[in-house]
DNA sequence: CCTATTTTGTCAATGTTTCGTCTAGATATT
DNA sequence: AATATCTAGACGAAACATTGACAAAATAGG
């Protein structure tokens, strides 16, 4: 087990956990929560997992557990308790795992990902700007932003990027792509698409991407933000007479409620309204939904041809590679 | 059955059952309902099943059973009684509420709110566009968007707008104001502000507003999205050498974790970094935080003068109308 | 209906425990 | 030399325990 041998001083630990140095020492002395190594002149030296453990303890004590009760629990239990106690968005400890850094082919993607890594938003914007000039709007989306989103998701899952990176990237892309998503400057008879993410699905990058793509194809687009309950999605779609509802499913791949939710949405919509879903987790939910008229798309290219076929008229069948059964 | 041997203090039990500590003790003394363990210095220590039992007893007494009658029953019986009683009292929601619709003064606000009500995003955009021409950027923010955000929040709390409305309005405003928030087109030496919303706080309109205001005043602004854990907020602020972290607190007004979270953020930041907080719920968390250097602002105007005073140099004290006590 | 008793939740007073913080002098690190 | 860290102990606020008393409500009895 290579714990990425880096050793941290107590001030680093204090900053990253939010605990004062006093508390860290006194916890060690009174409860033996952690046994940091000592280096050279007897100074404490903490590993990454020590920090993770202390972060867990900090969260738990902040939630009301008394330190004496939780100090002796093992790492696994602590991790469970933290994730169990927080039904909100939780920053998990990144358990060290096999790093298999993806190698995005495109040069702009590499640069952009690097900018995200270093939280250098200026560089990220520059990069996007240049890519826009180079590839044009469609090309930018397909060849830069889509792979970038993919890569960010991958890195995030691997624990190599934190929530903060994801938020910043999302926010920057959101602003950047906002220029293209001007719903009501196009002709009012253009078909309407609603892009969003169901409740519990936090990562909105995919939905933004869809919104920008559709907008670039002349659709009127409403981007409705992330984590929206299905009744609300249906409400929006109905009130706007949307022809398509596009859902991005990325993070929780195993939420048992999602398929039911999707069916409920479908029921609440006008029959002529299409639901298309995409994103990394979408295929996990796909089986059993195609006969409900919910369509899975895998690539932006697929999305584009789908939108093209849906644009002129909503035909009962569509350019779906999977034939609709029954 | 792994009850994860965690032991809870009486305060935790009190919180989770809704019973006062007094009651828990006196029930133990008079009826011996539960026999918590004692730990170290004779303090009561409760297991998870103790809590479950007390929750049952709480529900039953709330339904009219006298404690002396149910205190001695075994866990299984209690569980049955609770589930049996739940069926009867199923539909008891009281939707009665005094509707006191606020009357926004400004004409544009009225129109915009109406557009939100009808989910007519085109009209909303038009209205904003016209208001921008009429009032200019600053005026738009102060006289239209801020009251609009206020009104939307009010209507939402009153149940007269749904999540969908809020999401759509947020999204539209986000896109609209995105034009003004161009972080890296201003001079790189301009001070940096990070606007966001702590974990659990869902409504991002306030943060967007702050971002737009600061951006209009020549600050470099990073809008980091909503519901961000405090470690991540601190990480962003540190990596960007932010001078100010602006937090919008709107919806849960009683989250007991928030004040601690704020203090933790403060600790994790460079000492020279200011934290300012605003939004409807902010004043609920304000007391006890001013000595930590966390500043409450109430209006956009206050924000502007604050940012002005912080712009040139971070002075230890600031142009705060409220004198710091103690 | 009116009182007496029991039930039940709440409160105050006082001592103990828990837990974060602080001080001070010595040693390490840069 | 200036900072950062170490140890050891002390301090104080908040939480907890115990005892005893009190008041409101339910119950019983006349």
GROMACS .gro file of C-alpha atoms (C1' of nucleotides) in nm, chain B residues 9 11 21 25 38 42-44, chain D residues 15-22:
model
   16
  335UNK     CA    1  -2.474   1.132   2.474
  337UNK     CA    2  -2.799   1.566   2.417
  347UNK     CA    3  -3.307   1.584   2.864
  351UNK     CA    4  -3.384   1.124   3.283
  364UNK     CA    5  -2.261   0.477   3.202
  368UNK     CA    6  -2.090   0.843   3.524
  369UNK     CA    7  -2.247   1.002   3.222
  370UNK     CA    8  -2.532   0.828   3.044
  697DA     C1'    9  -2.258   1.972   2.918
  698DC     C1'   10  -2.406   1.638   3.251
  699DA     C1'   11  -2.578   1.417   3.703
  700DT     C1'   12  -2.839   1.433   4.115
  701DT     C1'   13  -3.174   1.584   4.428
  702DG     C1'   14  -3.571   1.809   4.548
  703DA     C1'   15  -3.950   2.099   4.454
  704DC     C1'   16  -4.332   2.283   4.179
   0.00000   0.00000   0.00000
